[in-house]
GROMACS .gro file of C-alpha atoms in nm:
model
  164
    1MET     CA    1   1.250   1.944   0.379
    2ASP     CA    2   1.538   1.784   0.194
    3ARG     CA    3   1.409   1.690  -0.155
    4ALA     CA    4   1.617   1.370  -0.166
    5ILE     CA    5   1.459   1.246   0.158
    6GLU     CA    6   1.112   1.344   0.039
    7SER     CA    7   1.171   1.161  -0.290
    8ALA     CA    8   1.301   0.846  -0.118
    9ILE     CA    9   1.002   0.834   0.118
   10THR     CA   10   0.750   0.897  -0.160
   11THR     CA   11   0.912   0.633  -0.382
   12ALA     CA   12   0.891   0.377  -0.098
   13LEU     CA   13   0.520   0.452  -0.051
   14MET     CA   14   0.446   0.419  -0.423
   15THR     CA   15   0.650   0.098  -0.452
   16TYR     CA   16   0.445  -0.048  -0.167
   17CYS     CA   17   0.118   0.038  -0.345
   18ARG     CA   18   0.239  -0.110  -0.673
   19GLY     CA   19   0.342  -0.427  -0.491
   20VAL     CA   20  -0.001  -0.463  -0.330
   21ASP     CA   21  -0.186  -0.409  -0.658
   22ARG     CA   22   0.042  -0.634  -0.865
   23LEU     CA   23   0.058  -0.895  -0.583
   24HIS     CA   24   0.437  -0.862  -0.583
   25ALA     CA   25   0.555  -0.939  -0.229
   26ASP     CA   26   0.912  -0.815  -0.285
   27ASP     CA   27   0.786  -0.465  -0.373
   28ILE     CA   28   0.572  -0.460  -0.060
   29VAL     CA   29   0.864  -0.566   0.159
   30ALA     CA   30   1.099  -0.317  -0.010
   31ALA     CA   31   0.916  -0.025   0.154
   32PHE     CA   32   1.002  -0.152   0.503
   33HIS     CA   33   1.309  -0.225   0.710
   34PRO     CA   34   1.343  -0.598   0.798
   35ASP     CA   35   1.249  -0.540   1.164
   36ALA     CA   36   0.951  -0.313   1.087
   37GLU     CA   37   0.633  -0.355   1.285
   38LEU     CA   38   0.301  -0.327   1.097
   39HIS     CA   39  -0.035  -0.273   1.265
   40TYR     CA   40  -0.314  -0.360   1.020
   41GLY     CA   41  -0.539  -0.526   1.273
   42PRO     CA   42  -0.542  -0.657   1.628
   43SER     CA   43  -0.187  -0.798   1.626
   44PRO     CA   44   0.137  -0.653   1.492
   45THR     CA   45   0.311  -0.835   1.209
   46THR     CA   46   0.629  -0.820   1.004
   47ALA     CA   47   0.655  -0.686   0.649
   48ARG     CA   48   0.734  -1.030   0.501
   49ALA     CA   49   0.446  -1.203   0.684
   50PHE     CA   50   0.209  -0.925   0.583
   51ALA     CA   51   0.321  -0.934   0.219
   52GLU     CA   52   0.266  -1.308   0.189
   53LEU     CA   53  -0.073  -1.291   0.360
   54VAL     CA   54  -0.201  -0.989   0.167
   55CYS     CA   55  -0.090  -1.123  -0.173
   56ALA     CA   56  -0.270  -1.453  -0.115
   57SER     CA   57  -0.580  -1.285   0.028
   58LEU     CA   58  -0.613  -1.024  -0.247
   59ALA     CA   59  -0.560  -1.286  -0.519
   60GLU     CA   60  -0.837  -1.502  -0.372
   61LYS     CA   61  -1.094  -1.229  -0.304
   62TYR     CA   62  -1.054  -0.965  -0.578
   63THR     CA   63  -0.998  -0.952  -0.952
   64SER     CA   64  -0.827  -0.614  -0.927
   65THR     CA   65  -0.717  -0.353  -0.673
   66GLN     CA   66  -0.586   0.000  -0.695
   67HIS     CA   67  -0.423   0.174  -0.401
   68ARG     CA   68  -0.386   0.549  -0.447
   69ILE     CA   69  -0.198   0.774  -0.210
   70SER     CA   70  -0.218   1.148  -0.155
   71ASN     CA   71  -0.176   1.419   0.108
   72ILE     CA   72   0.167   1.297   0.211
   73ARG     CA   73   0.290   1.496   0.509
   74ILE     CA   74   0.650   1.437   0.615
   75GLU     CA   75   0.766   1.579   0.948
   76PRO     CA   76   1.098   1.541   1.134
   77ASP     CA   77   1.057   1.325   1.446
   78GLY     CA   78   1.398   1.308   1.614
   79THR     CA   79   1.651   1.033   1.563
   80ASP     CA   80   1.650   0.653   1.556
   81ASP     CA   81   1.972   0.455   1.611
   82GLY     CA   82   2.172   0.770   1.536
   83GLY     CA   83   1.988   0.854   1.211
   84ASP     CA   84   1.708   1.094   1.129
   85ARG     CA   85   1.353   0.981   1.184
   86TYR     CA   86   1.042   1.116   1.010
   87ARG     CA   87   0.674   1.077   1.091
   88VAL     CA   88   0.477   1.040   0.767
   89GLU     CA   89   0.101   1.063   0.731
   90THR     CA   90  -0.034   0.940   0.395
   91TYR     CA   91  -0.395   0.933   0.283
   92ILE     CA   92  -0.495   0.608   0.112
   93LEU     CA   93  -0.786   0.546  -0.125
   94ALA     CA   94  -0.808   0.179  -0.221
   95TYR     CA   95  -1.047   0.013  -0.465
   96HIS     CA   96  -1.113  -0.362  -0.462
   97VAL     CA   97  -1.314  -0.532  -0.740
   98VAL     CA   98  -1.508  -0.836  -0.618
   99PRO     CA   99  -1.573  -1.087  -0.899
  100ASP     CA  100  -1.924  -1.179  -1.005
  101ARG     CA  101  -2.021  -1.490  -0.812
  102GLY     CA  102  -2.383  -1.488  -0.924
  103GLU     CA  103  -2.494  -1.150  -0.787
  104GLY     CA  104  -2.285  -0.916  -1.002
  105ARG     CA  105  -1.950  -0.754  -0.943
  106GLU     CA  106  -1.899  -0.523  -0.646
  107LEU     CA  107  -1.657  -0.245  -0.564
  108LEU     CA  108  -1.516  -0.217  -0.214
  109THR     CA  109  -1.373   0.127  -0.141
  110PHE     CA  110  -1.147   0.192   0.157
  111CYS     CA  111  -1.036   0.538   0.268
  112GLY     CA  112  -0.789   0.577   0.547
  113ARG     CA  113  -0.439   0.683   0.640
  114TYR     CA  114  -0.101   0.525   0.689
  115LEU     CA  115   0.086   0.662   0.991
  116ASP     CA  116   0.447   0.563   0.927
  117THR     CA  117   0.780   0.615   1.093
  118PHE     CA  118   1.057   0.633   0.831
  119VAL     CA  119   1.423   0.598   0.921
  120GLU     CA  120   1.743   0.579   0.720
  121ARG     CA  121   1.958   0.273   0.776
  122ASP     CA  122   2.262   0.181   0.570
  123GLY     CA  123   2.180   0.459   0.324
  124ARG     CA  124   1.821   0.339   0.261
  125TRP     CA  125   1.500   0.505   0.377
  126GLY     CA  126   1.234   0.259   0.491
  127ILE     CA  127   0.936   0.222   0.720
  128SER     CA  128   1.017   0.102   1.070
  129HIS     CA  129   0.661   0.126   1.204
  130ARG     CA  130   0.319   0.148   1.034
  131LEU     CA  131  -0.032   0.194   1.168
  132LEU     CA  132  -0.325   0.172   0.924
  133LEU     CA  133  -0.628   0.385   1.017
  134CYS     CA  134  -0.972   0.350   0.859
  135ASP     CA  135  -1.170   0.669   0.799
  136TRP     CA  136  -1.454   0.504   0.606
  137SER     CA  137  -1.535   0.223   0.366
  138ALA     CA  138  -1.817   0.135   0.126
  139ARG     CA  139  -1.947  -0.155  -0.079
  140ASP     CA  140  -2.126  -0.076  -0.406
  141PRO     CA  141  -2.253  -0.274  -0.708
  142LEU     CA  142  -2.052  -0.239  -1.029
  143GLY     CA  143  -2.217  -0.224  -1.369
  144PRO     CA  144  -2.080  -0.391  -1.680
  145GLU     CA  145  -1.726  -0.317  -1.790
  146MET     CA  146  -1.654  -0.060  -2.060
  147GLY     CA  147  -1.632  -0.191  -2.412
  148GLY     CA  148  -1.294  -0.187  -2.577
  149ARG     CA  149  -0.987  -0.391  -2.648
  150TRP     CA  150  -0.756  -0.324  -2.356
  151ALA     CA  151  -0.432  -0.476  -2.251
  152HIS     CA  152  -0.490  -0.612  -1.902
  153SER     CA  153  -0.274  -0.564  -1.597
  154GLY     CA  154  -0.094  -0.860  -1.452
  155ARG     CA  155  -0.123  -0.974  -1.092
  156GLY     CA  156   0.058  -1.244  -0.902
  157GLU     CA  157   0.125  -1.537  -1.131
  158VAL     CA  158   0.036  -1.337  -1.445
  159PRO     CA  159   0.336  -1.110  -1.500
  160ASP     CA  160   0.269  -0.740  -1.541
  161PRO     CA  161   0.459  -0.549  -1.813
  162ILE     CA  162   0.607  -0.316  -1.547
  163TYR     CA  163   0.832  -0.604  -1.435
  164GLY     CA  164   0.935  -0.709  -1.785
   0.00000   0.00000   0.00000
């Protein structure tokens, strides 16, 4: 495996996760090629449409999310429009904090996998096709937050220091 390709693919995956957690649509879209097809449910969608929908939905439903990736397996898968194509399987562990609306906070945990096709176009590696698979999920009560004086992460309209 070429280390430069592996690095470009891994960086795209991590940029996507940061974009989802910070509600930064441009980071989400940056992981994909403009004509990418995403399958997160019954109907395929585009990266831009998904990014706008997911940012609004996560902002409305959760006070915080963390998407963690691991077990990234990158395998050659032929060519696409004259360039190399790779099939990439990535494990995803995502936490979603539901605000207290009278019954206490909850933690939604999602474990699954991204099955991506990565291709290089115009010198940039990006996802051309994504399928999200669910392995399991859970919903658990959350106790009180830890004490302490922490700087808080930004999301959406509240800028995060990573972008400043």
